[in-house]
mmCIF file of C-alpha atoms and ligand atoms in Angstrom:
data_model
loop_
_atom_site.group_PDB
_atom_site.id
_atom_site.type_symbol
_atom_site.label_atom_id
_atom_site.label_comp_id
_atom_site.label_asym_id
_atom_site.label_seq_id
_atom_site.Cartn_x
_atom_site.Cartn_y
_atom_site.Cartn_z
ATOM 1 C CA MET F 22 134.356 78.772 51.885
ATOM 2 C CA ALA F 23 131.049 77.304 53.168
ATOM 3 C CA LYS F 24 130.568 77.381 56.937
ATOM 4 C CA ILE F 25 131.492 74.370 58.952
ATOM 5 C CA THR F 26 128.677 72.196 60.729
ATOM 6 C CA VAL F 27 129.304 70.057 63.592
ATOM 7 C CA SER F 28 126.429 67.505 63.921
ATOM 8 C CA VAL F 29 126.383 65.178 66.969
ATOM 9 C CA ILE F 30 123.799 62.425 66.481
ATOM 10 C CA LYS F 31 123.254 59.688 69.030
ATOM 11 C CA ALA F 32 121.087 56.679 69.610
ATOM 12 C CA ASP F 33 120.882 53.688 72.080
ATOM 13 C CA VAL F 34 120.675 50.793 69.710
ATOM 14 C CA GLY F 35 121.417 48.105 72.330
ATOM 15 C CA SER F 36 124.045 47.445 74.812
ATOM 16 C CA LEU F 37 126.299 44.950 76.712
ATOM 17 C CA ALA F 38 125.001 43.698 80.209
ATOM 18 C CA GLY F 39 121.609 45.438 80.165
ATOM 19 C CA HIS F 40 121.651 49.137 79.746
ATOM 20 C CA HIS F 41 125.276 49.379 80.703
ATOM 21 C CA VAL F 42 127.794 49.928 77.818
ATOM 22 C CA VAL F 43 128.099 50.129 74.160
ATOM 23 C CA HIS F 44 129.811 47.000 72.568
ATOM 24 C CA PRO F 45 133.241 47.586 70.920
ATOM 25 C CA LYS F 46 131.931 45.782 67.679
ATOM 26 C CA GLN F 47 129.177 48.632 67.547
ATOM 27 C CA ILE F 48 131.744 51.306 67.598
ATOM 28 C CA GLU F 49 133.719 49.513 64.881
ATOM 29 C CA VAL F 50 130.658 49.336 62.568
ATOM 30 C CA ALA F 51 129.807 52.901 63.118
ATOM 31 C CA LYS F 52 133.397 54.064 62.336
ATOM 32 C CA GLN F 53 133.558 52.005 59.211
ATOM 33 C CA GLY F 54 130.397 53.675 58.048
ATOM 34 C CA LEU F 55 131.697 57.125 58.842
ATOM 35 C CA GLN F 56 135.116 56.376 57.230
ATOM 36 C CA LEU F 57 133.245 55.598 53.941
ATOM 37 C CA ALA F 58 131.323 58.818 54.149
ATOM 38 C CA VAL F 59 134.574 60.731 54.554
ATOM 39 C CA GLU F 60 135.918 58.957 51.374
ATOM 40 C CA ASN F 61 132.698 59.691 49.367
ATOM 41 C CA GLY F 62 133.039 63.594 50.338
ATOM 42 C CA LEU F 63 129.889 63.586 52.429
ATOM 43 C CA ILE F 64 131.546 64.509 55.640
ATOM 44 C CA ILE F 65 134.934 66.011 56.298
ATOM 45 C CA ASP F 66 135.681 64.154 59.636
ATOM 46 C CA TYR F 67 134.100 62.231 62.493
ATOM 47 C CA TYR F 68 134.577 60.690 65.959
ATOM 48 C CA VAL F 69 132.742 57.878 67.487
ATOM 49 C CA PHE F 70 132.481 57.151 71.221
ATOM 50 C CA ASN F 71 129.964 56.076 73.793
ATOM 51 C CA CYS F 72 128.636 57.442 76.941
ATOM 52 C CA GLY F 73 127.239 54.357 78.709
ATOM 53 C CA ASP F 74 124.772 52.452 76.457
ATOM 54 C CA ASP F 75 124.575 55.473 74.068
ATOM 55 C CA LEU F 76 126.448 55.496 70.653
ATOM 56 C CA GLU F 77 127.553 58.914 69.821
ATOM 57 C CA LEU F 78 128.522 60.186 66.279
ATOM 58 C CA ILE F 79 130.284 63.512 65.796
ATOM 59 C CA MET F 80 130.448 64.439 62.299
ATOM 60 C CA THR F 81 131.793 67.654 60.667
ATOM 61 C CA HIS F 82 130.702 68.786 57.121
ATOM 62 C CA ARG F 83 129.786 71.828 55.057
ATOM 63 C CA ARG F 84 125.960 71.036 54.381
ATOM 64 C CA GLY F 85 124.486 72.963 57.126
ATOM 65 C CA GLU F 86 122.047 72.057 59.949
ATOM 66 C CA ASN F 87 119.097 69.572 59.455
ATOM 67 C CA ASN F 88 120.650 68.317 56.060
ATOM 68 C CA SER F 89 118.826 65.196 55.103
ATOM 69 C CA GLU F 90 121.945 63.424 53.738
ATOM 70 C CA ILE F 91 123.713 63.817 57.059
ATOM 71 C CA HIS F 92 120.677 62.657 59.011
ATOM 72 C CA LYS F 93 120.174 59.661 56.629
ATOM 73 C CA LEU F 94 123.862 58.711 57.026
ATOM 74 C CA ALA F 95 123.591 58.636 60.859
ATOM 75 C CA TRP F 96 120.238 56.726 60.731
ATOM 76 C CA ASP F 97 121.678 54.186 58.208
ATOM 77 C CA ILE F 98 124.572 53.614 60.522
ATOM 78 C CA PHE F 99 122.315 53.179 63.634
ATOM 79 C CA LYS F 100 120.369 50.493 61.534
ATOM 80 C CA GLU F 101 123.503 48.900 60.263
ATOM 81 C CA VAL F 102 124.928 48.600 63.788
ATOM 82 C CA THR F 103 121.642 47.103 65.059
ATOM 83 C CA GLU F 104 121.455 44.615 62.174
ATOM 84 C CA LYS F 105 125.131 43.524 62.095
ATOM 85 C CA VAL F 106 126.057 43.610 65.928
ATOM 86 C CA SER F 107 123.174 44.462 68.380
ATOM 87 C CA LYS F 108 120.789 41.589 66.954
ATOM 88 C CA PRO F 109 123.190 38.830 66.260
ATOM 89 C CA LEU F 110 124.901 39.233 69.651
ATOM 90 C CA LYS F 111 121.508 39.688 71.295
ATOM 91 C CA LEU F 112 122.693 42.837 72.886
ATOM 92 C CA TYR F 113 120.047 44.339 75.300
ATOM 93 C CA ALA F 114 117.286 46.506 73.887
ATOM 94 C CA ALA F 115 118.605 46.124 70.268
ATOM 95 C CA GLY F 116 117.594 49.119 67.983
ATOM 96 C CA GLN F 117 115.775 50.694 70.919
ATOM 97 C CA ASP F 118 115.862 54.441 70.043
ATOM 98 C CA LEU F 119 114.944 53.671 66.299
ATOM 99 C CA LEU F 120 111.283 54.321 66.635
ATOM 100 C CA VAL F 121 110.159 54.418 62.996
ATOM 101 C CA GLU F 122 110.619 51.811 60.216
ATOM 102 C CA ALA F 123 111.889 54.096 57.449
ATOM 103 C CA PHE F 124 113.889 57.318 57.248
ATOM 104 C CA SER F 125 111.825 60.267 56.304
ATOM 105 C CA GLY F 126 114.125 63.266 55.795
ATOM 106 C CA ASN F 127 115.013 64.484 59.150
ATOM 107 C CA ILE F 128 116.105 62.281 61.930
ATOM 108 C CA ARG F 129 114.659 64.718 64.597
ATOM 109 C CA GLY F 130 111.498 63.019 65.823
ATOM 110 C CA MET F 131 112.436 59.594 64.807
ATOM 111 C CA GLY F 132 114.176 58.658 68.177
ATOM 112 C CA PRO F 133 117.933 59.497 68.009
ATOM 113 C CA GLY F 134 119.139 62.678 69.782
ATOM 114 C CA VAL F 135 120.570 65.578 67.519
ATOM 115 C CA ALA F 136 122.712 68.625 68.401
ATOM 116 C CA GLU F 137 124.009 70.681 65.476
ATOM 117 C CA ILE F 138 125.674 73.889 65.191
ATOM 118 C CA GLU F 139 126.830 75.773 61.950
ATOM 119 C CA PHE F 140 129.402 78.515 61.924
ATOM 120 C CA GLU F 141 132.348 80.192 60.473
ATOM 121 C CA GLU F 142 135.498 78.565 61.555
ATOM 122 C CA ARG F 143 137.643 80.939 63.433
ATOM 123 C CA PRO F 144 141.431 81.049 63.159
ATOM 124 C CA SER F 145 141.481 78.727 66.263
ATOM 125 C CA ASP F 146 138.191 77.132 67.234
ATOM 126 C CA PRO F 147 137.922 74.914 70.326
ATOM 127 C CA ILE F 148 134.658 73.088 70.896
ATOM 128 C CA VAL F 149 133.417 70.869 73.759
ATOM 129 C CA VAL F 150 131.107 68.045 72.910
ATOM 130 C CA PHE F 151 129.057 66.738 76.050
ATOM 131 C CA ALA F 152 127.206 63.558 76.170
ATOM 132 C CA ALA F 153 125.321 62.202 79.158
ATOM 133 C CA ASP F 154 123.728 58.816 80.024
ATOM 134 C CA LYS F 155 120.615 58.048 82.193
ATOM 135 C CA THR F 156 119.171 61.459 82.141
ATOM 136 C CA GLU F 157 117.291 63.770 79.545
ATOM 137 C CA PRO F 158 117.824 67.102 77.637
ATOM 138 C CA GLY F 159 116.694 69.370 80.350
ATOM 139 C CA ALA F 160 119.796 68.272 82.271
ATOM 140 C CA TRP F 161 121.867 70.818 80.342
ATOM 141 C CA ASN F 162 119.579 73.790 81.405
ATOM 142 C CA LEU F 163 121.529 74.393 84.677
ATOM 143 C CA PRO F 164 124.989 74.092 83.243
ATOM 144 C CA LEU F 165 124.236 76.018 80.110
ATOM 145 C CA PHE F 166 122.805 78.957 82.227
ATOM 146 C CA LYS F 167 125.817 79.012 84.467
ATOM 147 C CA ILE F 168 128.194 78.907 81.459
ATOM 148 C CA PHE F 169 126.395 81.675 79.555
ATOM 149 C CA ALA F 170 124.579 83.818 82.136
ATOM 150 C CA ASP F 171 126.124 83.245 85.638
ATOM 151 C CA PRO F 172 128.899 85.704 86.490
ATOM 152 C CA PHE F 173 129.833 83.521 89.432
ATOM 153 C CA ASN F 174 130.793 80.855 87.148
ATOM 154 C CA THR F 175 131.984 82.607 84.037
ATOM 155 C CA ALA F 176 134.440 85.343 84.981
ATOM 156 C CA GLY F 177 134.571 86.399 81.385
ATOM 157 C CA LEU F 178 131.029 87.691 81.580
ATOM 158 C CA VAL F 179 132.387 90.410 83.929
ATOM 159 C CA ILE F 180 135.917 90.780 82.826
ATOM 160 C CA ASP F 181 135.877 90.295 79.058
ATOM 161 C CA PRO F 182 134.237 92.994 77.034
ATOM 162 C CA ARG F 183 133.503 90.494 74.234
ATOM 163 C CA LEU F 184 131.342 88.580 76.539
ATOM 164 C CA HIS F 185 130.059 91.404 78.539
ATOM 165 C CA GLN F 186 127.071 92.119 76.295
ATOM 166 C CA GLY F 187 125.662 88.720 77.331
ATOM 167 C CA PHE F 188 123.939 85.768 75.399
ATOM 168 C CA LYS F 189 120.667 85.020 73.892
ATOM 169 C CA PHE F 190 118.846 81.651 74.887
ATOM 170 C CA VAL F 191 116.504 79.722 72.627
ATOM 171 C CA VAL F 192 114.145 77.744 74.933
ATOM 172 C CA LEU F 193 111.807 74.981 73.663
ATOM 173 C CA ASP F 194 108.561 73.836 75.182
ATOM 174 C CA VAL F 195 108.933 70.196 74.377
ATOM 175 C CA PHE F 196 105.147 69.642 74.862
ATOM 176 C CA GLU F 197 103.998 72.373 72.706
ATOM 177 C CA GLY F 198 106.806 72.372 70.195
ATOM 178 C CA ALA F 199 107.111 76.232 70.468
ATOM 179 C CA GLU F 200 110.227 78.189 71.216
ATOM 180 C CA VAL F 201 111.037 81.487 72.698
ATOM 181 C CA GLU F 202 114.214 83.698 72.697
ATOM 182 C CA LEU F 203 115.344 85.313 75.835
ATOM 183 C CA ASN F 204 118.195 87.713 76.417
ATOM 184 C CA CYS F 205 120.548 87.503 79.310
ATOM 185 C CA PRO F 206 121.300 89.346 81.564
ATOM 186 C CA GLU F 207 118.077 91.598 80.890
ATOM 187 C CA GLU F 208 115.605 88.742 80.910
ATOM 188 C CA MET F 209 117.392 86.451 83.363
ATOM 189 C CA TYR F 210 114.523 85.939 85.765
ATOM 190 C CA ASP F 211 112.182 85.156 82.894
ATOM 191 C CA LEU F 212 114.595 82.612 81.510
ATOM 192 C CA LEU F 213 115.025 81.030 84.945
ATOM 193 C CA ALA F 214 111.254 80.974 85.486
ATOM 194 C CA LEU F 215 111.142 78.666 82.498
ATOM 195 C CA ILE F 216 114.187 76.497 82.534
ATOM 196 C CA GLY F 217 113.728 75.658 86.199
ATOM 197 C CA THR F 218 111.167 73.204 84.899
ATOM 198 C CA PRO F 219 113.556 71.094 82.793
ATOM 199 C CA SER F 220 110.977 68.342 82.037
ATOM 200 C CA LYS F 221 108.982 70.955 79.770
ATOM 201 C CA TYR F 222 111.491 73.808 78.909
ATOM 202 C CA VAL F 223 114.764 72.930 77.363
ATOM 203 C CA ILE F 224 117.501 75.118 76.171
ATOM 204 C CA SER F 225 118.061 74.216 72.587
ATOM 205 C CA LYS F 226 120.490 77.057 71.484
ATOM 206 C CA VAL F 227 122.672 79.753 72.776
ATOM 207 C CA PHE F 228 123.974 82.670 70.717
ATOM 208 C CA ARG F 229 126.227 85.659 71.514
ATOM 209 C CA LYS F 230 124.049 88.907 71.272
ATOM 210 C CA ASP F 231 125.703 89.697 68.005
ATOM 211 C CA GLY F 232 124.452 86.339 66.593
ATOM 212 C CA LEU F 233 127.566 84.237 66.870
ATOM 213 C CA PRO F 234 126.445 80.674 67.427
ATOM 214 C CA ALA F 235 127.709 79.606 70.920
ATOM 215 C CA ALA F 236 125.985 76.337 71.783
ATOM 216 C CA ALA F 237 123.464 73.702 70.565
ATOM 217 C CA ALA F 238 121.800 70.920 72.513
ATOM 218 C CA SER F 239 119.594 67.985 71.748
ATOM 219 C CA THR F 240 115.849 68.070 72.738
ATOM 220 C CA THR F 241 114.453 64.832 71.874
ATOM 221 C CA ARG F 242 111.964 63.390 74.388
ATOM 222 C CA LEU F 243 111.454 59.798 73.300
ATOM 223 C CA SER F 244 108.289 59.227 75.389
ATOM 224 C CA LEU F 245 106.618 62.305 73.730
ATOM 225 C CA ILE F 246 107.265 60.585 70.348
ATOM 226 C CA ALA F 247 106.325 57.047 71.356
ATOM 227 C CA GLY F 248 103.670 58.118 73.954
ATOM 228 C CA ARG F 249 105.249 55.702 76.454
ATOM 229 C CA TYR F 250 108.555 55.217 78.276
ATOM 230 C CA VAL F 251 111.075 53.862 75.929
ATOM 231 C CA GLY F 252 114.298 54.826 77.423
ATOM 232 C CA LYS F 253 115.640 58.142 78.639
ATOM 233 C CA ASP F 254 116.589 60.631 76.049
ATOM 234 C CA ASP F 255 120.253 60.790 77.020
ATOM 235 C CA PRO F 256 121.229 64.032 75.592
ATOM 236 C CA VAL F 257 124.264 65.605 73.782
ATOM 237 C CA CYS F 258 125.309 69.271 73.753
ATOM 238 C CA ILE F 259 127.958 71.240 71.802
ATOM 239 C CA VAL F 260 129.655 74.380 73.250
ATOM 240 C CA ARG F 261 132.147 76.527 71.615
ATOM 241 C CA ALA F 262 134.890 78.120 73.665
ATOM 242 C CA GLN F 263 137.521 80.858 73.829
ATOM 243 C CA LYS F 264 138.178 84.223 72.384
ATOM 244 C CA GLY F 265 134.958 86.182 73.130
ATOM 245 C CA LEU F 266 133.109 82.891 74.251
ATOM 246 C CA PRO F 267 133.496 81.195 77.641
ATOM 247 C CA ALA F 268 136.831 79.645 78.366
ATOM 248 C CA VAL F 269 137.020 75.809 78.318
ATOM 249 C CA GLY F 270 137.558 76.036 82.133
ATOM 250 C CA GLU F 271 134.666 78.255 82.564
ATOM 251 C CA ILE F 272 132.533 75.680 80.496
ATOM 252 C CA LEU F 273 133.705 72.779 82.626
ATOM 253 C CA GLU F 274 133.218 74.822 85.929
ATOM 254 C CA ALA F 275 129.378 74.467 85.432
ATOM 255 C CA PHE F 276 129.740 70.652 85.945
ATOM 256 C CA ALA F 277 131.802 71.024 89.298
ATOM 257 C CA PHE F 278 128.452 71.008 91.064
ATOM 258 C CA PRO F 279 126.599 67.568 90.494
ATOM 259 C CA HIS F 280 123.179 68.922 90.306
ATOM 260 C CA LEU F 281 120.095 66.622 90.468
ATOM 261 C CA VAL F 282 118.747 65.454 87.102
ATOM 262 C CA ALA F 283 115.848 63.276 86.107
ATOM 263 C CA GLY F 284 116.604 59.714 84.847
ATOM 264 C CA TRP F 285 118.581 57.136 86.601
ATOM 265 C CA MET F 286 116.835 53.763 87.218
ATOM 266 C CA ARG F 287 114.012 53.123 84.838
ATOM 267 C CA GLY F 288 114.091 56.804 83.853
ATOM 268 C CA SER F 289 112.079 57.416 87.020
ATOM 269 C CA HIS F 290 114.394 58.867 89.720
ATOM 270 C CA HIS F 291 116.285 61.979 90.485
ATOM 271 C CA GLY F 292 120.128 61.594 90.807
ATOM 272 C CA PRO F 293 123.303 63.682 90.658
ATOM 273 C CA LEU F 294 124.918 64.242 87.281
ATOM 274 C CA MET F 295 128.481 63.004 87.776
ATOM 275 C CA PRO F 296 131.256 64.345 85.451
ATOM 276 C CA VAL F 297 133.490 61.295 84.422
ATOM 277 C CA SER F 298 136.188 60.363 82.138
ATOM 278 C CA LEU F 299 135.342 58.105 79.057
ATOM 279 C CA ILE F 300 136.686 55.160 80.798
ATOM 280 C CA ASP F 301 134.228 55.728 83.632
ATOM 281 C CA ALA F 302 131.301 56.558 81.254
ATOM 282 C CA LYS F 303 129.266 53.386 82.207
ATOM 283 C CA CYS F 304 126.467 53.325 84.563
ATOM 284 C CA THR F 305 126.378 50.778 87.418
ATOM 285 C CA ARG F 306 124.896 51.567 90.805
ATOM 286 C CA PHE F 307 120.955 51.426 90.460
ATOM 287 C CA ASP F 308 121.735 51.873 86.639
ATOM 288 C CA GLY F 309 123.571 55.055 87.394
ATOM 289 C CA PRO F 310 124.256 57.512 88.880
ATOM 290 C CA PRO F 311 123.678 59.628 85.782
ATOM 291 C CA ARG F 312 126.992 60.495 84.075
ATOM 292 C CA VAL F 313 128.376 63.108 81.651
ATOM 293 C CA VAL F 314 131.579 63.082 79.604
ATOM 294 C CA ALA F 315 133.204 66.164 77.930
ATOM 295 C CA LEU F 316 135.332 65.918 74.750
ATOM 296 C CA GLY F 317 137.443 68.771 73.739
ATOM 297 C CA PHE F 318 138.397 69.144 70.051
ATOM 298 C CA GLN F 319 140.360 71.812 68.020
ATOM 299 C CA LEU F 320 138.958 72.265 64.604
ATOM 300 C CA HIS F 321 141.083 72.888 61.619
ATOM 301 C CA ASP F 322 139.377 73.222 58.236
ATOM 302 C CA GLY F 323 136.551 70.965 59.689
ATOM 303 C CA LEU F 324 138.838 68.241 60.846
ATOM 304 C CA LEU F 325 138.610 67.257 64.440
ATOM 305 C CA GLU F 326 141.751 67.288 66.403
ATOM 306 C CA GLY F 327 141.374 65.444 69.646
ATOM 307 C CA PRO F 328 139.712 64.513 71.823
ATOM 308 C CA ALA F 329 140.823 65.751 75.070
ATOM 309 C CA ASP F 330 138.987 63.769 77.684
ATOM 310 C CA LEU F 331 138.281 66.856 79.905
ATOM 311 C CA PHE F 332 136.832 65.223 83.106
ATOM 312 C CA ASP F 333 139.683 62.992 83.158
ATOM 313 C CA ASP F 334 141.242 65.053 85.978
ATOM 314 C CA PRO F 335 141.590 64.661 89.841
ATOM 315 C CA ALA F 336 140.195 68.270 90.030
ATOM 316 C CA PHE F 337 136.825 66.750 89.526
ATOM 317 C CA ASP F 338 137.458 63.977 92.212
ATOM 318 C CA TYR F 339 135.704 65.912 94.789
ATOM 319 C CA THR F 340 132.643 66.665 92.569
ATOM 320 C CA ARG F 341 132.429 62.802 91.991
ATOM 321 C CA ARG F 342 132.757 62.143 95.758
ATOM 322 C CA ILE F 343 129.911 64.536 96.482
ATOM 323 C CA ALA F 344 127.996 62.820 93.735
ATOM 324 C CA CYS F 345 128.436 59.483 95.210
ATOM 325 C CA GLU F 346 127.177 60.937 98.528
ATOM 326 C CA ILE F 347 124.182 62.315 97.020
ATOM 327 C CA ALA F 348 123.422 59.153 95.150
ATOM 328 C CA ASP F 349 123.602 57.377 98.473
ATOM 329 C CA TYR F 350 121.224 60.005 100.033
ATOM 330 C CA MET F 351 118.912 59.835 97.303
ATOM 331 C CA ARG F 352 118.669 55.996 97.258
ATOM 332 C CA ARG F 353 117.616 55.968 100.931
ATOM 333 C CA HIS F 354 114.299 57.322 99.760
ATOM 334 C CA GLY F 355 113.526 54.162 97.870
ATOM 335 C CA PRO F 356 110.259 54.473 96.047
ATOM 336 C CA PHE F 357 109.342 57.836 97.640
ATOM 337 C CA MET F 358 109.303 61.227 95.974
ATOM 338 C CA PRO F 359 111.088 63.531 95.439
ATOM 339 C CA ALA F 360 113.766 60.782 94.944
ATOM 340 C CA ARG F 361 111.321 59.117 92.562
ATOM 341 C CA LEU F 362 109.841 61.397 89.950
ATOM 342 C CA GLY F 363 106.493 62.912 90.402
ATOM 343 C CA PRO F 364 103.233 61.592 88.800
ATOM 344 C CA ASP F 365 103.398 63.748 85.652
ATOM 345 C CA GLU F 366 106.736 62.302 84.672
ATOM 346 C CA MET F 367 105.648 58.696 85.773
ATOM 347 C CA GLU F 368 102.752 58.888 83.360
ATOM 348 C CA TYR F 369 105.149 57.632 80.534
ATOM 349 C CA THR F 370 106.496 54.787 82.600
ATOM 350 C CA THR F 371 104.968 51.398 83.626
ATOM 351 C CA LEU F 372 103.692 52.840 86.995
ATOM 352 C CA PRO F 373 100.227 53.644 85.525
ATOM 353 C CA GLN F 374 99.678 49.859 84.695
ATOM 354 C CA VAL F 375 100.307 49.020 88.342
ATOM 355 C CA LEU F 376 97.921 51.933 89.650
ATOM 356 C CA GLU F 377 95.189 50.797 87.137
ATOM 357 C CA LYS F 378 94.830 47.497 88.981
ATOM 358 C CA LEU F 379 93.953 49.318 92.216
ATOM 359 C CA LYS F 380 91.479 51.573 90.627
ATOM 360 C CA GLY F 381 88.371 49.421 91.423
ATOM 361 C CA ARG F 382 89.371 48.823 94.845
ATOM 362 C CA PHE F 383 88.902 52.505 96.131
ATOM 363 C CA ARG F 384 85.739 53.002 98.132
ATOM 364 C CA LYS F 385 83.964 56.325 98.442
ATOM 365 C CA VAL F 386 84.415 57.836 101.932
ATOM 366 C CA GLU F 387 81.359 59.904 103.223
HETATM 367 C C1 F6R S 429 117.376 53.967 82.304
HETATM 368 C C2 F6R S 429 117.524 52.601 81.787
HETATM 369 C C3 F6R S 429 117.435 51.578 82.799
HETATM 370 C C4 F6R S 429 116.183 50.506 82.485
HETATM 371 C C5 F6R S 429 116.144 49.402 83.458
HETATM 372 C C6 F6R S 429 114.941 48.496 83.279
HETATM 373 O O1 F6R S 429 117.136 54.989 81.264
HETATM 374 O O2 F6R S 429 117.610 52.369 80.731
HETATM 375 O O3 F6R S 429 117.344 52.002 84.202
HETATM 376 O O4 F6R S 429 115.042 51.303 82.579
HETATM 377 O O5 F6R S 429 117.343 48.658 83.511
HETATM 378 O O6 F6R S 429 115.128 47.989 81.933
HETATM 379 P P1 F6R S 429 114.115 46.898 81.315
HETATM 380 O O7 F6R S 429 112.683 47.347 81.673
HETATM 381 O O8 F6R S 429 114.531 46.935 79.881
HETATM 382 O O9 F6R S 429 114.610 45.599 82.069
HETATM 383 MG MG1 MG S 430 119.625 51.434 76.967
HETATM 384 MG MG1 MG S 431 121.539 55.616 77.809
#
């Protein structure tokens, strides 16, 4: 039997009330498209949901990663949702993430975010799909490090001989389009030296040392494709769990600390990443704070059993309260760094247009 591939492909193709939330009709149209693809035998199963203004398609199939038919399916669905729902209803930023006119074989580099992982389905195979809104792919760096390399987060790294060997991280330099593999725990400090700069270095994949695929994350930076600020590249990530991989609880534990990520209002501010249930996956205050949802599934012959809405739990209330306190603290800085992003990141926003106006007014001081 061919291996299973889980493909999570997402795009912001317009939303209700500004950049707030995907419209139910958009979800309906996406579901119809994917149902047809099941009937035609292209995919095995699917799940459609949203995190804020991002439409998320989970698809299972046996066609491998970077398959052009699967990528085209997602592209066509985003186009259809745009034409049938976003445009007629004049939803905000209709078709925003579809940066090119025509599909060209691989959806990577065309706007939408992609996380894909191909593996041999185990006798019981739990997966967790994460989706975040109002942030960027580097937001996964800290939690992925904690899940697969931090023994204070993942007890299994110490206790379970199957995890004890450690994990291999693939890190992408999003500016250079070059990647490097680093082994943990041996090269932990080298890994941290890179991924502590999440705007440039992004964890794209994690493997167990014996080659077992453990996690995959989206890496698209819209501004690097378009050369300007389009919207934040609200990322997705797939993590496999249990039986020689981190437990679901170890995976979720990494989100109990609401770390600061780049994004939030106008993609230009640092804010805490708040873990929320699907019901609360919609940004409000200052277009935020940035949010993350976690959907748990069991795979059976490629079918997706679930989801379990994993952050829908009072055990994360405390994290959410701290996130609200941090949001308040950061907001009080107004337009000042480091609440506002630094000049490198602001280069892709509309700030340079404002600064341009002042250029001629600077006088040389002797
Ligand atoms: C952040 C985001 C929003 C918008 C903001 C301004 O990723 O999407 O914070 O940047 O609402 O949007 P415009 O310029 O479209 O009015
Ligand atoms: Mg939007
Ligand atoms: Mg979004």
